Amino acid sequence: MESLDGDEKELESSEECGSAEERRLEPPPSSHYCLYSFRGSRLTQNRGDSDDGRSGGTNAETPSGDDFSLSLVDTNLPSEVEPELRSFIAKRLSKGAFFEGLGNVASVELRIPGYRVGCYYCLFQQEKLLPEIAAMESEQNPSEYVVCFLGGSEKGLELEHTFRLELDKYIQGLKNNMNCEDRSLGNDVKSYLNSWFEDVVCPIQRVVLLLQEKLTFLLHAALSYTPVEFKESDEKTKRDINRFLSVASLQGLIHEGTMTSLCMAMTEEQHKSVIIDCSGPQPQFHNAGSNRFCEDWMQAFLHGAEGGNPFLFRQVLENFKLKAIQDTNNLKRFIRQAEMNHYALFKCYMFLKNCGSGDILLKIVKVEHEEMPEAKSVVAVLEEFMREALV
């Protein structure tokens, strides 16, 4: 089964980032947070505000002071603009636009910085109350909180959607870190809130800036599901690189059984992992592979680094995966045609030769077609062609 229908859409790695001039015109990324406690009923009416935070009509419900309370717990937003965000969140709450543990992303215009910013907001429940809030809450109701993370510009809003699931996981970590026994919000929780941008958005950027041209080895390892091990690496670097590998892999985009079989096949074939040695001033790679496809996309990442926008790197990485899936689907289609048409077999060979990642694509389709005799024979012929081409 083809997991993503992208055959008709062409991507050019050199165009992912836009021009350097366009990137410089975008305001620099900023990051803020707000944590609110919430008490009251959330209505189900959905009219009023549109998804981008703009008012959409005159039917918006106004929260009642008798059954609605949204209180600031902690923030690093300037005090003069926090009420604007609170008003936006209150309107969303009044319409039932929240689901516990599932965040949303919207565009919010604040007086500072003076342009629309991306805002992730999420409602979560805490069984125990922070002491300073407990007196305000009803003993019959669980404590509810709303957390807001603001970062990037309006142009970066679409990119922030790619981080939504990771931010949902980050909220779960926040729940686990909430210390309900202190008299005030603990410093560990404040630090956790303040670090959301560094912990969720910036790891991919840090890996690109750390590895530079050696990023091609990491892209190849991710694409081929080759295990990666570390030597004398600090925990932050290891965590960042593992995060990059997780996001860059095709897991979830092609059949899970294929990925498991591919991982086993790569391990058996190579009998060794890629080693990243961090003992020196710059990481060194051992047992690493590369190909033209990964080298081209490495250049796209370095091109994006010129703009300095951390949201951009995630978009380039998503496009890298999309192009890999498109190439895989194209090869599978050619193989189906080659079962009945010798000219299509030649098209398969030329595609593998020119796509830049034929070494990996052939392994993927070989695993997928292992139980299909006709396709398996086509793959065997292609393998022979590719071996002869390398001689």
Short mmCIF file of C-alpha atoms in Angstrom, two decimals:
data_model
loop_
_atom_site.label_atom_id
_atom_site.label_comp_id
_atom_site.label_asym_id
_atom_site.label_seq_id
_atom_site.Cartn_x
_atom_site.Cartn_y
_atom_site.Cartn_z
CA MET A 1 0.00 0.00 0.00
CA GLU A 2 1.31 3.44 -0.87
CA SER A 3 1.10 5.63 2.18
CA LEU A 4 1.24 9.03 0.57
CA ASP A 5 -0.04 10.05 -2.82
CA GLY A 6 2.56 12.57 -3.82
CA ASP A 7 3.64 11.41 -7.25
CA GLU A 8 2.38 14.47 -9.06
CA LYS A 9 3.82 17.08 -6.71
CA GLU A 10 7.42 17.99 -7.40
CA LEU A 11 9.67 19.45 -4.75
CA GLU A 12 12.92 21.22 -5.38
CA SER A 13 15.19 21.11 -2.36
CA SER A 14 16.87 24.34 -3.40
CA GLU A 15 13.54 26.20 -3.19
CA GLU A 16 12.34 25.03 0.22
CA CYS A 17 13.60 28.02 2.11
CA GLY A 18 12.74 30.90 -0.21
CA SER A 19 15.28 33.58 -1.01
CA ALA A 20 17.69 34.91 1.60
CA GLU A 21 16.10 38.35 1.18
CA GLU A 22 12.63 36.98 1.98
CA ARG A 23 13.94 35.27 5.10
CA ARG A 24 15.63 38.44 6.38
CA LEU A 25 12.37 40.37 6.09
CA GLU A 26 10.62 38.05 8.53
CA PRO A 27 10.63 39.26 12.15
CA PRO A 28 12.97 37.35 14.44
CA PRO A 29 11.34 34.47 16.34
CA SER A 30 10.27 35.21 19.89
CA SER A 31 8.96 32.86 22.54
CA HIS A 32 6.63 33.52 25.43
CA TYR A 33 4.31 31.51 27.62
CA CYS A 34 1.26 32.05 29.81
CA LEU A 35 -0.25 29.67 32.36
CA TYR A 36 -3.81 30.32 33.48
CA SER A 37 -6.07 28.56 35.95
CA PHE A 38 -9.61 28.11 34.72
CA ARG A 39 -12.90 27.59 36.51
CA GLY A 40 -16.30 27.51 34.86
CA SER A 41 -18.39 25.79 32.22
CA ARG A 42 -17.21 25.66 28.61
CA LEU A 43 -20.09 26.31 26.21
CA THR A 44 -20.56 24.37 23.00
CA GLN A 45 -21.44 27.34 20.79
CA ASN A 46 -18.93 27.61 17.94
CA ARG A 47 -19.89 30.90 16.35
CA GLY A 48 -17.90 34.07 16.85
CA ASP A 49 -14.16 33.67 16.50
CA SER A 50 -12.61 32.19 13.42
CA ASP A 51 -9.69 29.80 13.57
CA ASP A 52 -7.17 32.58 13.11
CA GLY A 53 -8.31 34.47 16.20
CA ARG A 54 -10.32 37.15 14.38
CA SER A 55 -13.84 37.97 15.45
CA GLY A 56 -16.29 36.34 13.09
CA GLY A 57 -19.65 37.80 14.09
CA THR A 58 -21.87 39.23 16.83
CA ASN A 59 -23.03 35.93 18.32
CA ALA A 60 -20.01 35.37 20.59
CA GLU A 61 -20.85 34.36 24.12
CA THR A 62 -19.45 36.60 26.85
CA PRO A 63 -18.15 34.70 29.88
CA SER A 64 -20.15 35.37 32.99
CA GLY A 65 -18.30 36.45 36.13
CA ASP A 66 -20.50 34.18 38.23
CA ASP A 67 -19.45 30.90 36.64
CA PHE A 68 -16.25 31.78 34.79
CA SER A 69 -12.77 32.56 36.07
CA LEU A 70 -9.52 32.75 34.11
CA SER A 71 -6.67 33.69 36.43
CA LEU A 72 -3.04 34.29 35.53
CA VAL A 73 -0.68 31.88 37.28
CA ASP A 74 2.60 32.72 35.54
CA THR A 75 3.87 34.35 32.34
CA ASN A 76 6.89 35.97 30.73
CA LEU A 77 4.72 38.16 28.48
CA PRO A 78 4.92 41.92 29.00
CA SER A 79 2.23 42.93 31.47
CA GLU A 80 0.67 45.40 29.04
CA VAL A 81 -0.19 42.71 26.46
CA GLU A 82 -1.09 39.75 28.69
CA PRO A 83 -4.74 40.94 29.07
CA GLU A 84 -5.09 40.83 25.27
CA LEU A 85 -4.10 37.17 25.25
CA ARG A 86 -6.35 36.44 28.22
CA SER A 87 -9.30 37.97 26.37
CA PHE A 88 -8.57 35.79 23.34
CA ILE A 89 -8.39 32.62 25.47
CA ALA A 90 -11.55 33.54 27.39
CA LYS A 91 -13.52 33.85 24.16
CA ARG A 92 -12.23 30.47 23.01
CA LEU A 93 -13.17 28.87 26.32
CA SER A 94 -16.67 30.33 26.20
CA LYS A 95 -17.26 28.47 22.92
CA GLY A 96 -15.94 25.10 24.01
CA ALA A 97 -12.99 25.39 21.61
CA PHE A 98 -10.78 23.31 23.91
CA PHE A 99 -10.32 19.59 24.40
CA GLU A 100 -8.34 18.40 27.38
CA GLY A 101 -4.77 17.53 26.42
CA LEU A 102 -5.22 18.39 22.72
CA GLY A 103 -3.75 21.72 21.72
CA ASN A 104 -4.70 24.12 18.95
CA VAL A 105 -2.69 26.66 16.99
CA ALA A 106 -4.06 30.08 16.05
CA SER A 107 -2.85 33.50 14.99
CA VAL A 108 -3.05 36.25 17.60
CA GLU A 109 -2.34 39.93 17.08
CA LEU A 110 -0.81 41.69 20.08
CA ARG A 111 0.29 45.31 20.42
CA ILE A 112 3.76 44.00 21.19
CA PRO A 113 5.57 42.91 19.03
CA GLY A 114 3.12 44.60 16.65
CA TYR A 115 2.50 41.70 14.26
CA ARG A 116 0.50 38.48 14.37
CA VAL A 117 2.19 35.65 16.23
CA GLY A 118 1.58 31.93 16.30
CA CYS A 119 -0.11 30.80 19.51
CA TYR A 120 -0.39 27.20 20.70
CA TYR A 121 -2.95 26.82 23.50
CA CYS A 122 -4.02 23.74 25.42
CA LEU A 123 -6.35 22.92 28.32
CA PHE A 124 -5.25 20.32 30.84
CA GLN A 125 -6.53 19.07 34.17
CA GLN A 126 -4.64 18.60 37.39
CA GLU A 127 -6.14 16.40 40.09
CA LYS A 128 -4.42 18.37 42.84
CA LEU A 129 -4.51 22.14 43.13
CA LEU A 130 -1.68 24.58 43.56
CA PRO A 131 -2.22 25.96 47.09
CA GLU A 132 -2.55 29.60 45.97
CA ILE A 133 -5.33 28.54 43.60
CA ALA A 134 -7.06 25.98 45.82
CA ALA A 135 -8.97 28.59 47.80
CA MET A 136 -10.49 29.96 44.63
CA GLU A 137 -11.59 26.59 43.19
CA SER A 138 -14.60 24.48 44.01
CA GLU A 139 -13.71 21.29 45.84
CA GLN A 140 -16.11 19.38 43.60
CA ASN A 141 -14.28 20.28 40.38
CA PRO A 142 -10.81 19.21 39.26
CA SER A 143 -8.33 22.01 38.67
CA GLU A 144 -8.11 23.06 35.04
CA TYR A 145 -5.32 25.06 33.46
CA VAL A 146 -4.73 26.65 30.10
CA VAL A 147 -1.17 26.99 28.86
CA CYS A 148 -0.23 29.22 25.91
CA PHE A 149 3.02 29.15 23.97
CA LEU A 150 3.64 32.06 21.61
CA GLY A 151 6.42 31.99 19.05
CA GLY A 152 7.23 32.94 15.48
CA SER A 153 5.43 35.34 13.18
CA GLU A 154 2.20 34.98 11.21
CA LYS A 155 4.26 33.65 8.29
CA GLY A 156 5.63 30.98 10.62
CA LEU A 157 2.19 30.00 11.88
CA GLU A 158 1.75 27.17 9.39
CA LEU A 159 5.13 25.79 10.40
CA GLU A 160 4.09 25.81 14.04
CA HIS A 161 1.29 23.36 13.18
CA THR A 162 4.01 20.75 12.58
CA PHE A 163 5.00 21.01 16.24
CA ARG A 164 1.48 20.63 17.66
CA LEU A 165 1.73 16.94 18.55
CA GLU A 166 5.13 17.48 20.14
CA LEU A 167 3.75 20.38 22.14
CA ASP A 168 0.89 18.13 23.28
CA LYS A 169 3.54 15.75 24.64
CA TYR A 170 5.31 18.68 26.25
CA ILE A 171 2.09 19.55 28.08
CA GLN A 172 2.02 16.02 29.49
CA GLY A 173 5.49 16.66 30.83
CA LEU A 174 4.23 19.90 32.36
CA LYS A 175 1.48 18.00 34.17
CA ASN A 176 4.07 15.61 35.54
CA ASN A 177 6.24 18.50 36.69
CA MET A 178 3.52 20.45 38.46
CA ASN A 179 4.50 20.47 42.12
CA CYS A 180 1.30 20.73 44.09
CA GLU A 181 2.90 20.76 47.53
CA ASP A 182 4.84 24.04 47.28
CA ARG A 183 3.31 27.28 48.43
CA SER A 184 3.96 28.78 45.03
CA LEU A 185 4.60 27.64 41.48
CA GLY A 186 7.92 25.80 41.68
CA ASN A 187 11.02 27.04 39.90
CA ASP A 188 11.25 23.73 38.05
CA VAL A 189 7.82 24.32 36.51
CA LYS A 190 8.68 27.91 35.60
CA SER A 191 11.90 26.71 33.99
CA TYR A 192 9.97 24.03 32.09
CA LEU A 193 7.50 26.59 30.78
CA ASN A 194 10.25 29.01 29.84
CA SER A 195 12.20 26.29 27.98
CA TRP A 196 9.42 25.17 25.63
CA PHE A 197 10.93 26.90 22.59
CA GLU A 198 14.44 25.55 23.18
CA ASP A 199 13.17 22.05 23.97
CA VAL A 200 10.56 21.63 21.21
CA VAL A 201 11.39 23.97 18.33
CA CYS A 202 15.17 24.43 18.37
CA PRO A 203 16.68 20.87 18.50
CA ILE A 204 16.62 20.40 14.70
CA GLN A 205 18.28 23.78 14.20
CA ARG A 206 20.97 22.93 16.76
CA VAL A 207 21.75 19.64 14.99
CA VAL A 208 22.06 21.38 11.61
CA LEU A 209 24.39 24.03 13.01
CA LEU A 210 26.44 21.41 14.86
CA LEU A 211 26.94 18.95 12.01
CA GLN A 212 26.99 21.25 8.97
CA GLU A 213 28.08 19.18 5.92
CA LYS A 214 28.17 16.01 8.03
CA LEU A 215 24.38 16.24 8.27
CA THR A 216 24.26 14.14 5.10
CA PHE A 217 25.39 11.11 7.14
CA LEU A 218 22.56 11.61 9.64
CA LEU A 219 19.97 11.98 6.87
CA HIS A 220 21.22 8.75 5.27
CA ALA A 221 21.04 6.90 8.60
CA ALA A 222 17.48 8.12 9.17
CA LEU A 223 16.34 7.23 5.66
CA SER A 224 17.92 3.76 5.74
CA TYR A 225 16.94 2.99 9.34
CA THR A 226 20.58 2.34 10.25
CA PRO A 227 21.13 2.25 14.03
CA VAL A 228 23.09 5.15 15.50
CA GLU A 229 25.30 4.98 18.58
CA PHE A 230 27.17 7.70 20.45
CA LYS A 231 30.65 7.96 21.89
CA GLU A 232 31.34 10.47 24.67
CA SER A 233 28.31 12.62 23.89
CA ASP A 234 26.63 14.90 26.39
CA GLU A 235 22.97 14.22 27.06
CA LYS A 236 21.67 17.34 25.31
CA THR A 237 23.51 16.56 22.07
CA LYS A 238 22.39 12.94 22.18
CA ARG A 239 18.79 13.99 22.84
CA ASP A 240 18.85 16.53 19.98
CA ILE A 241 20.30 14.05 17.46
CA ASN A 242 17.88 11.30 18.50
CA ARG A 243 15.05 13.80 18.11
CA PHE A 244 16.28 14.66 14.61
CA LEU A 245 16.48 10.97 13.67
CA SER A 246 12.98 10.33 14.99
CA VAL A 247 11.47 13.21 13.01
CA ALA A 248 13.48 12.41 9.86
CA SER A 249 12.56 8.72 9.71
CA LEU A 250 9.74 7.47 7.50
CA GLN A 251 8.06 5.74 10.43
CA GLY A 252 4.32 6.27 10.23
CA LEU A 253 4.47 7.18 6.54
CA ILE A 254 5.03 3.69 5.16
CA HIS A 255 3.81 0.35 6.43
CA GLU A 256 5.01 -0.43 9.97
CA GLY A 257 5.93 -4.00 9.05
CA THR A 258 8.07 -2.70 6.19
CA MET A 259 10.00 -0.43 8.54
CA THR A 260 10.58 -3.26 11.01
CA SER A 261 11.81 -5.60 8.27
CA LEU A 262 13.94 -2.85 6.74
CA CYS A 263 15.58 -2.12 10.08
CA MET A 264 16.36 -5.81 10.55
CA ALA A 265 17.68 -6.12 7.00
CA MET A 266 19.97 -3.10 7.38
CA THR A 267 21.32 -4.38 10.69
CA GLU A 268 22.00 -7.86 9.28
CA GLU A 269 23.58 -6.46 6.12
CA GLN A 270 25.94 -4.02 7.77
CA HIS A 271 26.54 -5.75 11.09
CA LYS A 272 27.43 -2.38 12.55
CA SER A 273 25.89 0.90 13.57
CA VAL A 274 26.81 4.43 12.62
CA ILE A 275 29.04 5.79 15.39
CA ILE A 276 28.98 9.49 16.25
CA ASP A 277 32.14 10.32 18.17
CA CYS A 278 31.71 13.52 20.18
CA SER A 279 35.01 13.31 22.06
CA GLY A 280 36.64 16.04 19.94
CA PRO A 281 35.74 19.65 19.16
CA GLN A 282 33.56 18.50 16.22
CA PRO A 283 31.51 15.27 15.96
CA GLN A 284 33.09 12.57 13.80
CA PHE A 285 31.11 9.86 11.98
CA HIS A 286 32.26 6.26 11.58
CA ASN A 287 30.62 3.52 9.43
CA ALA A 288 28.42 6.24 7.89
CA GLY A 289 26.87 6.20 4.44
CA SER A 290 25.66 8.90 2.10
CA ASN A 291 24.18 9.40 -1.35
CA ARG A 292 23.41 12.26 -3.71
CA PHE A 293 19.85 12.63 -2.44
CA CYS A 294 21.03 13.22 1.14
CA GLU A 295 23.83 15.53 -0.01
CA ASP A 296 21.34 17.69 -1.92
CA TRP A 297 19.04 17.96 1.08
CA MET A 298 21.97 18.71 3.38
CA GLN A 299 22.57 21.77 1.20
CA ALA A 300 18.89 22.75 1.59
CA PHE A 301 19.31 22.67 5.38
CA LEU A 302 22.47 24.78 5.26
CA HIS A 303 20.71 27.21 2.93
CA GLY A 304 17.92 27.49 5.50
CA ALA A 305 20.45 28.13 8.27
CA GLU A 306 21.23 31.50 6.67
CA GLY A 307 17.79 32.79 7.69
CA GLY A 308 18.09 31.73 11.32
CA ASN A 309 14.39 30.80 11.67
CA PRO A 310 14.15 27.59 13.74
CA PHE A 311 10.64 26.85 12.44
CA LEU A 312 12.05 26.61 8.93
CA PHE A 313 14.25 23.60 9.63
CA ARG A 314 11.29 21.43 10.57
CA GLN A 315 9.56 22.33 7.30
CA VAL A 316 12.67 21.40 5.30
CA LEU A 317 12.80 18.08 7.17
CA GLU A 318 9.14 17.38 6.42
CA ASN A 319 9.77 18.11 2.73
CA PHE A 320 12.78 15.78 2.79
CA LYS A 321 10.51 12.97 4.00
CA LEU A 322 7.79 13.85 1.50
CA LYS A 323 10.23 13.66 -1.41
CA ALA A 324 11.55 10.30 -0.17
CA ILE A 325 7.99 8.95 -0.04
CA GLN A 326 7.23 10.31 -3.51
CA ASP A 327 10.31 8.59 -4.92
CA THR A 328 9.39 5.33 -3.19
CA ASN A 329 5.87 5.43 -4.59
CA ASN A 330 7.17 6.19 -8.08
CA LEU A 331 9.53 3.23 -7.95
CA LYS A 332 6.76 0.92 -6.77
CA ARG A 333 4.56 2.05 -9.64
CA PHE A 334 7.36 1.42 -12.15
CA ILE A 335 7.92 -2.05 -10.68
CA ARG A 336 4.23 -2.92 -11.10
CA GLN A 337 4.46 -1.84 -14.73
CA ALA A 338 7.73 -3.74 -15.24
CA GLU A 339 6.05 -7.03 -14.31
CA MET A 340 4.37 -6.86 -17.74
CA ASN A 341 6.48 -4.41 -19.72
CA HIS A 342 10.22 -4.64 -20.39
CA TYR A 343 10.42 -0.95 -21.26
CA ALA A 344 9.09 -0.13 -17.78
CA LEU A 345 11.96 -2.19 -16.37
CA PHE A 346 14.36 0.17 -18.12
CA LYS A 347 12.41 3.12 -16.66
CA CYS A 348 12.89 1.57 -13.21
CA TYR A 349 16.62 1.33 -13.77
CA MET A 350 16.94 4.91 -15.03
CA PHE A 351 14.87 6.19 -12.13
CA LEU A 352 17.08 4.40 -9.59
CA LYS A 353 20.17 5.68 -11.33
CA ASN A 354 19.02 9.32 -11.39
CA CYS A 355 17.00 9.81 -8.19
CA GLY A 356 20.07 9.98 -5.95
CA SER A 357 18.79 7.49 -3.36
CA GLY A 358 18.50 4.30 -5.40
CA ASP A 359 20.55 2.35 -2.85
CA ILE A 360 17.95 2.91 -0.12
CA LEU A 361 14.82 2.81 -2.28
CA LEU A 362 15.77 -0.57 -3.70
CA LYS A 363 16.14 -1.99 -0.19
CA ILE A 364 12.72 -0.62 0.82
CA VAL A 365 10.88 -2.11 -2.15
CA LYS A 366 12.82 -5.38 -1.82
CA VAL A 367 11.47 -5.80 1.71
CA GLU A 368 7.93 -4.87 0.66
CA HIS A 369 7.89 -7.26 -2.32
CA GLU A 370 9.53 -10.21 -0.60
CA GLU A 371 6.33 -12.28 -0.74
CA MET A 372 5.37 -11.25 -4.30
CA PRO A 373 7.17 -13.53 -6.81
CA GLU A 374 6.77 -11.42 -9.96
CA ALA A 375 7.76 -8.17 -8.30
CA LYS A 376 10.56 -9.95 -6.47
CA SER A 377 12.04 -11.06 -9.78
CA VAL A 378 11.92 -7.48 -11.08
CA VAL A 379 13.74 -6.26 -7.97
CA ALA A 380 16.39 -8.98 -8.43
CA VAL A 381 17.04 -7.80 -12.00
CA LEU A 382 17.29 -4.20 -10.82
CA GLU A 383 19.78 -5.18 -8.13
CA GLU A 384 21.94 -6.85 -10.79
CA PHE A 385 21.72 -3.76 -13.00
CA MET A 386 22.77 -1.52 -10.13
CA ARG A 387 25.71 -3.77 -9.21
CA GLU A 388 26.93 -3.73 -12.81
CA ALA A 389 26.60 0.06 -12.91
CA LEU A 390 28.94 0.35 -9.94
CA VAL A 391 31.65 -1.82 -11.53
#
